[in-house]
Coordinates of C-alpha atoms in Angstrom, one line a residue:
Chain A
M222 CA -74.7 -49.7 -46.8
T223 CA -73.0 -49.6 -50.1
T224 CA -74.0 -52.4 -52.4
Y225 CA -71.9 -51.2 -55.3
A226 CA -68.2 -50.9 -54.7
N227 CA -66.8 -48.0 -56.7
R228 CA -63.3 -48.5 -57.9
A229 CA -60.8 -45.6 -58.1
P230 CA -60.0 -44.6 -61.7
Q231 CA -56.3 -45.3 -61.2
D232 CA -57.2 -49.0 -60.4
T233 CA -59.4 -49.2 -63.5
R234 CA -57.8 -50.8 -66.6
G235 CA -57.8 -48.6 -69.7
T236 CA -60.2 -49.8 -72.3
W237 CA -59.6 -49.6 -76.1
M238 CA -61.4 -46.3 -76.0
T239 CA -58.8 -44.9 -73.5
Y240 CA -56.0 -45.9 -75.9
L241 CA -57.8 -44.5 -78.9
G242 CA -58.4 -41.2 -77.1
L243 CA -54.8 -41.0 -76.0
S244 CA -53.5 -41.9 -79.4
L245 CA -55.5 -39.0 -81.0
V246 CA -54.1 -36.7 -78.4
L247 CA -50.6 -37.9 -79.2
L248 CA -51.2 -37.4 -82.9
F249 CA -52.5 -33.9 -82.3
S250 CA -49.4 -33.1 -80.1
A251 CA -46.8 -34.5 -82.5
F252 CA -48.3 -33.5 -85.9
P253 CA -47.1 -29.9 -86.0
V254 CA -43.6 -30.9 -85.1
Y255 CA -43.7 -33.7 -87.6
W256 CA -45.0 -31.4 -90.3
M257 CA -42.2 -28.9 -89.5
F258 CA -39.8 -31.6 -90.4
V259 CA -41.7 -32.6 -93.6
I260 CA -41.7 -29.0 -94.9
S261 CA -38.0 -28.6 -94.0
T262 CA -37.2 -31.6 -96.3
S263 CA -39.5 -30.5 -99.2
T264 CA -39.1 -28.5 -102.4
D265 CA -41.2 -25.3 -103.1
E266 CA -43.5 -27.3 -105.4
A267 CA -44.2 -29.9 -102.7
V268 CA -45.1 -27.2 -100.2
A269 CA -47.4 -25.4 -102.6
A270 CA -49.2 -28.6 -103.7
S271 CA -52.8 -29.2 -102.7
P272 CA -53.1 -31.0 -100.4
P273 CA -49.6 -30.1 -99.2
A274 CA -46.9 -32.8 -98.7
L275 CA -47.4 -35.1 -95.8
L276 CA -44.3 -37.2 -96.3
P277 CA -40.7 -36.1 -95.9
G278 CA -38.9 -35.1 -99.1
S279 CA -35.1 -35.3 -99.7
Q280 CA -34.2 -31.7 -99.7
F281 CA -33.3 -31.3 -96.0
L282 CA -29.6 -30.7 -96.4
V283 CA -30.2 -28.3 -99.3
N284 CA -32.6 -26.3 -97.2
V285 CA -30.4 -26.4 -94.1
R286 CA -27.4 -25.2 -96.2
E287 CA -29.5 -22.3 -97.4
V288 CA -30.4 -21.3 -93.9
F289 CA -26.8 -21.4 -92.7
T290 CA -25.5 -19.4 -95.7
L291 CA -28.1 -16.6 -95.5
N292 CA -26.5 -13.3 -94.9
E293 CA -27.6 -11.1 -92.0
V294 CA -29.5 -13.9 -90.3
Y295 CA -26.5 -15.4 -88.5
F296 CA -28.3 -18.7 -88.0
A297 CA -25.3 -20.8 -87.1
A298 CA -24.0 -18.2 -84.7
S299 CA -27.5 -18.0 -83.2
L300 CA -27.6 -21.7 -82.3
I301 CA -24.2 -21.3 -80.5
N302 CA -25.5 -18.2 -78.7
S303 CA -28.6 -20.0 -77.6
V304 CA -26.5 -22.9 -76.2
L305 CA -24.4 -20.3 -74.4
V306 CA -27.2 -18.3 -73.0
A307 CA -29.4 -21.2 -71.9
G308 CA -26.3 -23.1 -70.6
I309 CA -25.1 -20.2 -68.4
I310 CA -28.6 -19.5 -67.1
T311 CA -29.1 -23.1 -66.3
A312 CA -25.7 -23.5 -64.5
A313 CA -26.2 -20.3 -62.5
T314 CA -29.8 -21.1 -61.6
L315 CA -28.8 -24.6 -60.3
F316 CA -25.9 -23.2 -58.3
F317 CA -27.6 -20.1 -56.7
C318 CA -31.0 -21.8 -56.1
S319 CA -29.5 -24.9 -54.5
L320 CA -27.3 -22.7 -52.2
A321 CA -30.3 -20.6 -51.2
G322 CA -32.6 -23.6 -50.9
F323 CA -30.1 -25.3 -48.7
A324 CA -29.8 -22.3 -46.4
F325 CA -33.6 -22.0 -46.2
A326 CA -34.1 -25.7 -45.5
K327 CA -31.2 -26.6 -43.1
L328 CA -29.5 -23.5 -41.7
R329 CA -30.7 -21.4 -38.8
F330 CA -30.5 -17.6 -39.2
K331 CA -32.5 -14.6 -38.2
G332 CA -35.3 -13.6 -40.6
R333 CA -35.3 -17.0 -42.3
N334 CA -39.1 -17.4 -42.4
A335 CA -39.7 -13.8 -43.3
L336 CA -37.3 -14.0 -46.2
M337 CA -38.8 -17.3 -47.4
V338 CA -42.2 -15.5 -47.5
V339 CA -40.6 -12.9 -49.7
V340 CA -39.4 -15.6 -52.1
I341 CA -42.9 -17.1 -52.3
L342 CA -44.4 -13.7 -52.9
T343 CA -42.0 -13.0 -55.8
L344 CA -43.2 -16.3 -57.4
T345 CA -46.5 -14.7 -58.3
V346 CA -45.1 -11.5 -59.8
P347 CA -45.2 -11.5 -63.6
N348 CA -41.7 -10.1 -64.4
Q349 CA -42.5 -9.5 -68.0
L350 CA -44.4 -6.4 -66.9
G351 CA -41.2 -4.7 -65.9
I352 CA -39.4 -5.0 -69.2
V353 CA -39.5 -1.3 -70.1
A354 CA -37.8 -0.3 -66.8
L355 CA -35.5 -3.3 -67.2
Y356 CA -34.4 -2.0 -70.5
I357 CA -33.5 1.4 -68.9
V358 CA -31.7 -0.4 -66.1
M359 CA -29.6 -2.4 -68.6
G360 CA -28.9 0.9 -70.4
K361 CA -27.5 2.5 -67.3
I362 CA -25.3 -0.6 -66.7
G363 CA -24.2 -0.3 -70.4
W364 CA -25.4 -3.8 -71.3
N365 CA -28.1 -3.0 -73.8
N366 CA -27.8 -5.0 -77.0
T367 CA -25.4 -7.5 -75.5
L368 CA -25.8 -11.2 -74.6
L369 CA -25.2 -10.2 -71.0
A370 CA -28.5 -8.3 -70.9
V371 CA -30.3 -11.5 -72.0
I372 CA -28.4 -13.7 -69.5
A373 CA -28.4 -11.5 -66.3
P374 CA -32.2 -11.6 -65.5
G375 CA -32.3 -15.4 -65.9
L376 CA -29.5 -16.2 -63.4
V377 CA -31.8 -16.9 -60.5
S378 CA -35.5 -17.9 -60.1
A379 CA -37.8 -17.7 -57.2
F380 CA -39.4 -21.0 -58.3
G381 CA -35.9 -22.6 -58.3
V382 CA -35.2 -21.5 -54.7
F383 CA -38.7 -22.8 -53.6
Y384 CA -38.3 -26.1 -55.4
M385 CA -34.8 -26.7 -54.0
R386 CA -35.9 -25.8 -50.5
Q387 CA -38.7 -28.3 -50.6
F388 CA -36.5 -31.0 -52.0
I389 CA -33.6 -30.5 -49.6
A390 CA -35.9 -30.4 -46.6
H391 CA -36.9 -34.0 -47.4
A392 CA -33.8 -35.4 -49.1
V393 CA -31.1 -34.4 -46.6
P394 CA -31.6 -35.7 -43.1
D395 CA -30.9 -33.1 -40.3
E396 CA -28.7 -35.6 -38.5
L397 CA -26.4 -35.9 -41.4
V398 CA -25.8 -32.2 -41.5
E399 CA -25.3 -32.1 -37.7
A400 CA -22.9 -35.0 -37.8
A401 CA -20.8 -33.4 -40.4
R402 CA -20.8 -30.2 -38.4
I403 CA -19.6 -32.0 -35.3
D404 CA -16.8 -33.5 -37.4
G405 CA -15.7 -30.0 -38.1
A406 CA -16.9 -29.6 -41.6
L407 CA -17.7 -26.0 -42.7
T408 CA -21.1 -25.2 -44.2
L409 CA -19.7 -24.9 -47.7
R410 CA -18.3 -28.4 -47.4
V411 CA -21.6 -29.8 -46.1
Y412 CA -23.2 -28.2 -49.2
W413 CA -20.6 -29.7 -51.5
N414 CA -20.2 -33.1 -50.1
I415 CA -23.6 -33.9 -48.6
V416 CA -26.3 -31.7 -50.1
L417 CA -25.2 -31.7 -53.8
P418 CA -24.9 -35.5 -54.1
A419 CA -28.2 -36.0 -52.4
I420 CA -30.2 -33.6 -54.6
R421 CA -29.0 -34.8 -58.0
P422 CA -32.5 -35.8 -59.2
A423 CA -33.8 -32.3 -58.3
L424 CA -30.9 -30.6 -60.1
A425 CA -31.8 -32.6 -63.2
V426 CA -35.4 -31.6 -63.1
L427 CA -34.8 -27.9 -62.4
G428 CA -31.9 -27.9 -64.9
L429 CA -34.1 -29.3 -67.7
L430 CA -37.0 -27.0 -67.1
T431 CA -34.7 -23.9 -66.8
F432 CA -32.9 -24.8 -70.0
V433 CA -36.1 -25.2 -72.0
M434 CA -37.5 -21.9 -70.7
A435 CA -34.2 -20.0 -71.5
W436 CA -33.9 -21.6 -74.9
N437 CA -37.5 -20.7 -75.9
D438 CA -37.5 -17.2 -74.5
F439 CA -38.4 -14.7 -77.2
Q440 CA -39.7 -11.3 -76.1
W441 CA -36.7 -10.0 -74.1
P442 CA -34.0 -11.4 -76.4
L443 CA -35.9 -9.8 -79.3
I444 CA -35.8 -6.4 -77.6
Q445 CA -32.1 -6.8 -76.8
L446 CA -30.7 -8.6 -79.8
N447 CA -32.8 -7.7 -82.8
G448 CA -30.6 -6.2 -85.5
T449 CA -27.3 -7.3 -83.9
D450 CA -25.1 -9.9 -85.5
F451 CA -25.3 -12.2 -82.5
P452 CA -29.0 -13.1 -82.0
T453 CA -30.3 -16.1 -80.2
S454 CA -31.9 -18.8 -82.4
M455 CA -35.5 -17.5 -81.6
V456 CA -34.6 -14.0 -82.7
A457 CA -32.8 -15.3 -85.8
L458 CA -35.9 -17.4 -86.6
S459 CA -38.2 -14.3 -86.4
D460 CA -35.7 -12.6 -88.7
L461 CA -35.8 -15.5 -91.1
A462 CA -39.6 -15.4 -91.2
S463 CA -39.8 -11.6 -91.8
G464 CA -39.5 -9.9 -95.1
N465 CA -41.4 -9.4 -98.3
Y466 CA -41.6 -12.9 -99.4
V467 CA -40.9 -15.9 -97.2
I468 CA -39.7 -19.2 -98.3
Y469 CA -41.5 -21.8 -96.2
R470 CA -39.1 -24.7 -96.6
R471 CA -36.2 -22.5 -95.5
V472 CA -38.0 -21.0 -92.5
L473 CA -39.2 -24.3 -91.4
A474 CA -35.8 -25.9 -91.8
G475 CA -34.6 -23.1 -89.4
A476 CA -37.5 -23.8 -87.0
F477 CA -36.7 -27.5 -87.0
L478 CA -33.0 -26.9 -86.3
A479 CA -34.0 -24.7 -83.3
T480 CA -36.4 -27.4 -82.1
V481 CA -34.1 -30.4 -82.4
P482 CA -32.1 -29.7 -79.2
L483 CA -35.3 -29.7 -77.2
I484 CA -36.6 -32.9 -78.8
V485 CA -33.2 -34.5 -77.8
L486 CA -33.7 -33.2 -74.2
L487 CA -37.2 -34.7 -74.1
L488 CA -35.9 -38.1 -75.3
I489 CA -33.1 -38.1 -72.7
G490 CA -34.8 -36.4 -69.8
G491 CA -38.5 -36.9 -70.5
R492 CA -39.1 -38.7 -67.2
Q493 CA -37.4 -36.0 -65.2
I494 CA -39.4 -33.2 -66.9
V495 CA -42.7 -35.1 -66.4
R496 CA -41.8 -35.6 -62.7
G497 CA -40.8 -32.0 -62.3
I498 CA -44.1 -30.7 -63.6
M499 CA -46.1 -33.2 -61.6
E500 CA -44.2 -32.5 -58.3
G501 CA -44.5 -28.8 -58.8
A502 CA -48.3 -29.2 -58.9
V503 CA -48.5 -31.0 -55.7
K504 CA -46.6 -28.4 -53.8
S505 CA -48.4 -25.4 -55.1
Chain B
M188 CA -28.9 -44.2 -52.8
S189 CA -27.9 -44.3 -49.2
L190 CA -27.1 -41.0 -47.6
T191 CA -25.3 -42.4 -44.7
E192 CA -22.6 -43.7 -46.9
L193 CA -21.5 -40.2 -47.5
R194 CA -20.7 -39.7 -43.9
P195 CA -17.2 -41.2 -43.7
A196 CA -16.2 -39.1 -46.6
S197 CA -17.1 -35.8 -44.9
H198 CA -15.3 -37.1 -41.8
R199 CA -12.1 -37.7 -43.8
Q200 CA -12.2 -34.3 -45.3
A201 CA -12.8 -32.4 -42.1
P202 CA -10.2 -29.6 -41.7
P203 CA -7.6 -30.3 -39.0
P204 CA -8.4 -28.5 -35.8
G205 CA -6.5 -25.1 -35.8
P206 CA -5.6 -22.8 -32.9
G207 CA -8.5 -22.0 -30.6
K208 CA -9.0 -18.4 -31.5
T209 CA -9.1 -18.8 -35.3
K210 CA -11.4 -21.7 -34.9
H211 CA -13.8 -19.7 -32.8
W212 CA -13.8 -16.8 -35.2
L213 CA -14.3 -19.2 -38.1
Y214 CA -17.1 -21.0 -36.4
R215 CA -19.0 -17.7 -35.7
F216 CA -18.5 -16.7 -39.3
D217 CA -19.6 -20.1 -40.5
T218 CA -22.8 -20.1 -38.5
K219 CA -23.8 -16.4 -38.4
T220 CA -22.7 -15.0 -41.8
I221 CA -22.6 -17.9 -44.2
P222 CA -26.3 -18.5 -44.4
Y223 CA -26.8 -14.9 -45.6
I224 CA -24.0 -15.3 -48.1
F225 CA -25.7 -18.4 -49.4
I226 CA -29.0 -16.6 -50.0
S227 CA -27.6 -13.3 -51.1
P228 CA -27.0 -14.1 -54.8
F229 CA -30.7 -14.8 -55.2
F230 CA -31.8 -11.7 -53.4
I231 CA -29.3 -9.3 -55.0
L232 CA -29.9 -10.5 -58.6
F233 CA -33.6 -10.7 -58.1
A234 CA -33.7 -7.2 -56.6
I235 CA -31.8 -5.6 -59.5
F236 CA -33.4 -7.4 -62.4
G237 CA -36.8 -8.4 -61.0
V238 CA -38.2 -6.2 -58.3
F239 CA -36.6 -2.9 -59.0
P240 CA -37.6 -2.8 -62.7
L241 CA -41.2 -3.5 -61.7
I242 CA -41.3 -0.6 -59.2
F243 CA -39.2 1.7 -61.4
N244 CA -41.7 1.0 -64.2
G245 CA -44.2 3.0 -62.2
V246 CA -41.9 6.0 -62.2
V247 CA -41.2 5.7 -65.9
A248 CA -44.9 5.6 -66.6
L249 CA -45.2 9.0 -65.0
R250 CA -42.5 10.6 -67.1
N251 CA -41.7 11.5 -70.6
W252 CA -39.2 9.0 -71.8
R253 CA -38.5 8.7 -75.4
L254 CA -35.6 6.7 -76.9
D255 CA -35.5 8.9 -80.0
D256 CA -35.4 12.2 -78.1
P257 CA -33.4 12.0 -74.9
T258 CA -33.8 15.8 -74.3
L259 CA -37.6 15.4 -73.8
T260 CA -37.7 14.4 -70.2
G261 CA -39.5 15.5 -67.0
W262 CA -42.6 14.5 -65.2
A263 CA -45.6 13.9 -67.4
G264 CA -48.0 13.4 -64.5
F265 CA -50.9 11.1 -65.5
A266 CA -50.7 12.2 -69.1
N267 CA -49.6 8.7 -70.2
F268 CA -52.4 7.0 -68.4
E269 CA -55.0 9.5 -69.7
R270 CA -53.8 8.8 -73.2
L271 CA -54.7 5.2 -72.7
F272 CA -58.4 5.9 -72.3
T273 CA -58.6 7.5 -75.8
D274 CA -56.1 5.2 -77.5
E275 CA -58.1 3.1 -80.0
D276 CA -55.1 0.8 -80.5
F277 CA -55.1 0.0 -76.8
W278 CA -58.8 -0.8 -76.6
N279 CA -58.5 -2.9 -79.7
A280 CA -55.6 -4.8 -78.3
L281 CA -57.4 -5.3 -75.0
G282 CA -60.4 -6.8 -76.9
N283 CA -58.1 -9.1 -78.9
T284 CA -56.3 -10.2 -75.8
F285 CA -59.5 -11.1 -74.0
G286 CA -61.0 -12.8 -77.1
I287 CA -58.0 -15.0 -77.6
F288 CA -57.7 -15.6 -73.9
I289 CA -61.3 -16.9 -73.6
L290 CA -61.0 -19.0 -76.8
S291 CA -57.8 -20.6 -75.5
S292 CA -58.2 -21.0 -71.7
V293 CA -61.6 -22.6 -71.5
P294 CA -61.1 -25.4 -74.1
Q295 CA -57.5 -25.8 -72.9
L296 CA -58.5 -26.6 -69.3
L297 CA -61.5 -28.7 -70.2
A298 CA -59.4 -30.8 -72.7
A299 CA -56.7 -31.1 -70.1
L300 CA -59.2 -32.4 -67.6
I301 CA -60.5 -35.1 -69.9
I302 CA -57.0 -36.1 -71.0
A303 CA -55.8 -36.3 -67.4
N304 CA -58.8 -38.5 -66.7
L305 CA -57.7 -40.8 -69.6
L306 CA -54.2 -40.9 -68.2
N307 CA -55.5 -41.7 -64.7
R308 CA -56.0 -45.4 -65.6
K309 CA -54.0 -48.5 -65.4
L310 CA -52.1 -48.2 -68.7
R311 CA -49.4 -49.8 -70.7
G312 CA -46.4 -47.5 -71.1
T313 CA -47.6 -44.9 -68.6
T314 CA -44.5 -42.8 -68.8
Y315 CA -44.4 -42.7 -72.6
W316 CA -47.9 -41.3 -72.9
R317 CA -47.0 -38.6 -70.4
I318 CA -43.7 -37.7 -72.2
G319 CA -45.5 -37.7 -75.6
I320 CA -48.1 -35.1 -74.6
L321 CA -45.4 -32.8 -73.3
L322 CA -43.8 -32.4 -76.8
P323 CA -45.8 -29.2 -77.5
Y324 CA -44.8 -27.7 -74.1
L325 CA -41.1 -28.1 -75.0
T326 CA -41.4 -27.0 -78.6
P327 CA -40.4 -23.3 -79.0
V328 CA -43.5 -21.2 -79.7
V329 CA -41.6 -19.2 -82.3
A330 CA -41.0 -22.4 -84.2
S331 CA -44.4 -24.0 -83.8
T332 CA -46.2 -20.8 -84.7
L333 CA -44.4 -20.8 -88.0
V334 CA -45.8 -24.2 -88.7
F335 CA -49.3 -23.1 -87.7
A336 CA -49.0 -20.0 -89.9
I337 CA -48.6 -22.3 -92.9
F338 CA -51.3 -24.6 -91.6
F339 CA -53.7 -21.6 -91.5
S340 CA -52.5 -20.0 -94.7
R341 CA -55.1 -19.0 -97.2
D342 CA -53.7 -20.8 -100.3
N343 CA -53.1 -24.5 -99.9
G344 CA -53.2 -24.3 -96.1
L345 CA -54.0 -27.6 -94.4
A346 CA -56.8 -26.0 -92.3
N347 CA -58.7 -24.9 -95.4
W348 CA -58.0 -28.2 -97.1
F349 CA -59.5 -30.0 -94.0
L350 CA -62.5 -27.6 -94.0
S351 CA -63.3 -28.5 -97.6
L352 CA -62.8 -32.2 -96.8
V353 CA -65.6 -32.1 -94.2
G354 CA -67.9 -30.1 -96.4
F355 CA -67.3 -26.6 -95.1
G356 CA -65.2 -25.5 -98.1
Q357 CA -65.9 -22.0 -99.4
E358 CA -65.7 -20.8 -102.9
T359 CA -62.9 -18.4 -102.0
P360 CA -60.6 -20.0 -99.5
L361 CA -60.8 -18.6 -96.0
D362 CA -58.1 -16.0 -95.2
W363 CA -57.6 -16.8 -91.5
R364 CA -55.5 -13.7 -90.7
A365 CA -58.0 -11.3 -92.3
Q366 CA -60.9 -11.5 -89.8
K367 CA -60.8 -11.0 -86.1
W368 CA -62.7 -14.2 -85.3
S369 CA -60.7 -16.5 -87.6
A370 CA -57.4 -15.0 -86.5
W371 CA -58.4 -15.4 -82.9
I372 CA -59.3 -19.1 -83.4
A373 CA -56.1 -19.7 -85.2
I374 CA -54.0 -18.2 -82.4
A375 CA -56.1 -19.8 -79.7
T376 CA -55.5 -23.2 -81.4
M377 CA -51.7 -22.6 -81.0
V378 CA -52.1 -21.7 -77.4
N379 CA -54.3 -24.7 -76.7
W380 CA -51.9 -27.0 -78.5
K381 CA -48.9 -25.8 -76.4
W382 CA -50.6 -26.0 -72.9
I383 CA -53.1 -28.8 -72.9
G384 CA -50.6 -31.5 -72.2
Y385 CA -48.9 -29.5 -69.5
N386 CA -52.1 -28.8 -67.7
A387 CA -53.2 -32.4 -68.1
L388 CA -50.1 -33.5 -66.1
L389 CA -50.9 -31.0 -63.4
Y390 CA -54.4 -32.4 -63.1
L391 CA -53.2 -36.0 -63.3
S392 CA -50.8 -35.3 -60.5
A393 CA -53.6 -34.0 -58.3
M394 CA -56.0 -36.8 -59.3
Q395 CA -53.4 -39.4 -58.2
S396 CA -53.2 -37.9 -54.7
I397 CA -57.0 -38.4 -54.2
P398 CA -57.3 -41.2 -51.6
K399 CA -58.8 -44.3 -53.2
D400 CA -61.4 -44.8 -50.4
V401 CA -63.1 -41.5 -51.5
Y402 CA -64.2 -43.4 -54.6
E403 CA -65.0 -46.5 -52.7
A404 CA -67.0 -44.7 -50.1
A405 CA -69.0 -42.7 -52.7
A406 CA -72.4 -44.3 -52.7
V407 CA -73.1 -43.4 -56.3
D408 CA -74.7 -46.6 -57.5
G409 CA -73.4 -47.6 -60.9
A410 CA -71.7 -44.3 -61.5
G411 CA -70.0 -44.5 -64.9
P412 CA -66.6 -43.0 -65.4
W413 CA -68.1 -39.8 -66.7
R414 CA -70.2 -39.1 -63.5
Q415 CA -67.2 -40.2 -61.4
L416 CA -65.1 -37.5 -63.1
W417 CA -67.5 -34.6 -62.6
Q418 CA -69.0 -35.6 -59.2
I419 CA -65.9 -36.9 -57.4
T420 CA -62.7 -36.2 -59.2
V421 CA -63.2 -32.6 -60.2
P422 CA -64.3 -31.3 -56.8
M423 CA -61.4 -33.1 -55.2
I424 CA -58.8 -31.5 -57.4
Q425 CA -60.4 -28.0 -57.2
P426 CA -57.3 -26.3 -55.7
V427 CA -55.2 -27.3 -58.7
V428 CA -58.0 -26.2 -61.0
V429 CA -57.9 -22.8 -59.3
F430 CA -54.1 -22.8 -59.7
T431 CA -54.2 -23.6 -63.4
V432 CA -56.9 -21.0 -64.0
I433 CA -54.7 -18.3 -62.3
L434 CA -51.6 -19.5 -64.3
S435 CA -53.4 -19.4 -67.6
T436 CA -54.9 -16.0 -66.8
I437 CA -51.4 -14.5 -66.0
G438 CA -49.9 -16.2 -69.1
G439 CA -52.8 -15.7 -71.5
L440 CA -53.2 -11.9 -70.9
Q441 CA -49.5 -11.5 -71.6
L442 CA -49.6 -13.4 -74.9
F443 CA -46.9 -12.2 -77.2
N444 CA -45.1 -15.0 -79.1
E445 CA -48.0 -16.4 -81.0
P446 CA -49.5 -13.2 -82.4
M447 CA -46.0 -11.9 -83.2
M448 CA -45.0 -14.9 -85.3
F449 CA -48.5 -15.4 -86.9
D450 CA -48.1 -12.0 -88.6
E451 CA -47.0 -12.1 -92.2
N452 CA -44.2 -9.7 -91.2
P453 CA -43.4 -10.7 -87.6
Q454 CA -40.9 -7.9 -87.0
S455 CA -43.6 -5.2 -87.6
A456 CA -45.4 -6.2 -84.4
G457 CA -48.6 -5.0 -86.0
G458 CA -50.7 -8.0 -85.2
G459 CA -52.2 -8.2 -88.7
S460 CA -52.8 -5.7 -91.5
D461 CA -55.4 -3.9 -89.4
H462 CA -54.3 -5.0 -85.9
Q463 CA -57.0 -7.6 -85.9
F464 CA -55.0 -9.8 -83.6
Q465 CA -52.6 -7.4 -81.9
T466 CA -52.4 -8.2 -78.2
I467 CA -51.5 -5.8 -75.4
A468 CA -48.0 -7.3 -74.8
Q469 CA -47.4 -6.9 -78.5
L470 CA -48.6 -3.3 -78.4
I471 CA -46.3 -2.6 -75.5
Y472 CA -43.4 -3.9 -77.6
K473 CA -44.4 -1.8 -80.5
V474 CA -45.0 1.5 -78.6
G475 CA -41.7 1.0 -76.7
W476 CA -39.3 -0.2 -79.3
K477 CA -40.9 0.7 -82.7
D478 CA -42.4 4.1 -81.7
L479 CA -39.6 4.5 -79.1
D480 CA -42.0 5.9 -76.4
L481 CA -40.9 4.1 -73.3
G482 CA -43.0 6.3 -70.9
Y483 CA -46.2 5.4 -72.7
A484 CA -45.2 1.7 -72.9
A485 CA -44.5 1.7 -69.2
S486 CA -48.0 3.1 -68.4
M487 CA -49.5 0.4 -70.6
S488 CA -47.5 -2.3 -68.7
W489 CA -48.9 -1.0 -65.5
A490 CA -52.4 -1.0 -66.9
L491 CA -51.9 -4.6 -68.0
F492 CA -50.6 -5.5 -64.5
L493 CA -53.8 -4.1 -62.9
I494 CA -56.0 -5.9 -65.5
I495 CA -54.3 -9.2 -64.7
L496 CA -54.7 -8.7 -61.0
V497 CA -58.5 -7.9 -61.4
V498 CA -59.1 -10.8 -63.9
A499 CA -57.1 -13.3 -61.8
G500 CA -59.1 -12.2 -58.8
I501 CA -62.4 -12.7 -60.5
N502 CA -61.4 -16.0 -61.9
F503 CA -60.1 -17.1 -58.5
A504 CA -63.5 -16.3 -57.0
L505 CA -65.4 -18.0 -59.9
T506 CA -63.5 -21.3 -59.9
R507 CA -63.6 -21.5 -56.1
R508 CA -67.4 -21.2 -56.3
I509 CA -67.8 -23.8 -59.0
G510 CA -66.2 -26.5 -56.9
G511 CA -67.6 -25.0 -53.7
G512 CA -70.4 -27.5 -53.4
R513 CA -68.2 -29.6 -51.1

């Protein structure tokens, strides 16, 4: 006999304490990015003041121009390279992973389950630990110190195949695939005309997450592109921040420029990114 | 979005029936071979750039492999591994890696739990809160660490200013990079900042799939939200807690970007003037591409791999036991 009905938290209305707590969290989350912007708009004096500036100044364009005109940092080129690298990796991941995910979810072939187990096992392997050998492999192919070496390892992802398989299994009814088959459609056409339109939401989610990861990647691009005249923006940033004396307002203007594309993505595709992360959790 | 609407389209575009033989051959190809063609790009690329390097890494670790002296080759046996045991830099980096890992993972997951519990309410603007706390997850670590480096700088840093504001100001301002403990705290703060929101969303997702009658049936008279969280919610989401612990172990022990960019001279990969915050991933980079000793760097990668396996295993066992009351 329960005399006291306990209500589930998700049915409980948030109190002012809830909103206060969340507001503090949001402040904590946004402040470093905001302050990045503040410093990128400031003069040297404002940065060195105590306490340092907390409101934006008017020097943003001056600082940005300095970043772009610095010799041997190649900042403008680095932004284009990052768009190129992250764009190609995203497009390839979406294509290859949806193809494989479709095969695993809807096609019948020998060894399907065993191969899917292999995909799931590779999910857990930390690839970063193979970078020394990967460098030697790239050397043998002749790609060391090129953008190709940065792009190639990112073209597919085990998570992508797994995610696509799960989504296609639910989003594409078997009868639809069978019906198209009976009508004489080849598998490639089924993929193109039935599967792709049905999985657009999943493509958006995987595409956003892949782009963010590729854009932010640092260690491998640093190994490959440090010292070349075609770095990615993360490598160029580390270059900008190195040296005997560092000019904060300039470094942070660069940091802000390299962050803006992702802020834009968050504003456009925030819902999808949130959904992607929350769905991934349920499935794991 | 109705899927059946697509059907007429696929019917229209069906290829006209060809002569029997060609059609039969095409049908066999389409059903027997095409599935393998569809999955082959993944397996081929992953084999070349993912699995093979990981295995080949073991071979490199057993050889002399120097970038500056290609003539010096041949098997080294376990010499690279033996060197690890007496390498002070390695043990120092191992200590730093663990110190930063503990300072970042524990507060990170606890904070994420509490924030998820705040989000797991009837709220105005649900989606906006969730998007907002994801901002750190999207921000490039290289960029955000540069902000934190200024935040934690000795002269005129906001962290020192804040310390003096709450009465902990020192006569000489704290040089955060100079001591191990303060550098670890600074770096752990950056890691926490990046991952709290992400983990909170993982927990929130699990919390929302707890059936409501679990709460209704729980005969905890007058249980406040706090007891509800620890006695009902946390045990129910234990699998996701285990998952996040494993994830943060794998990620935390490979920490690279934060200690790299926190350095006054990032490209030196030194992890501070006296390596006070050099992590193993950073040391691997330094040994491989600054000292140009790939064989030794490979053996270090293997050691790190084993360490991650062991620690992930221990953490798996620990977190399973914590929630194991149910």
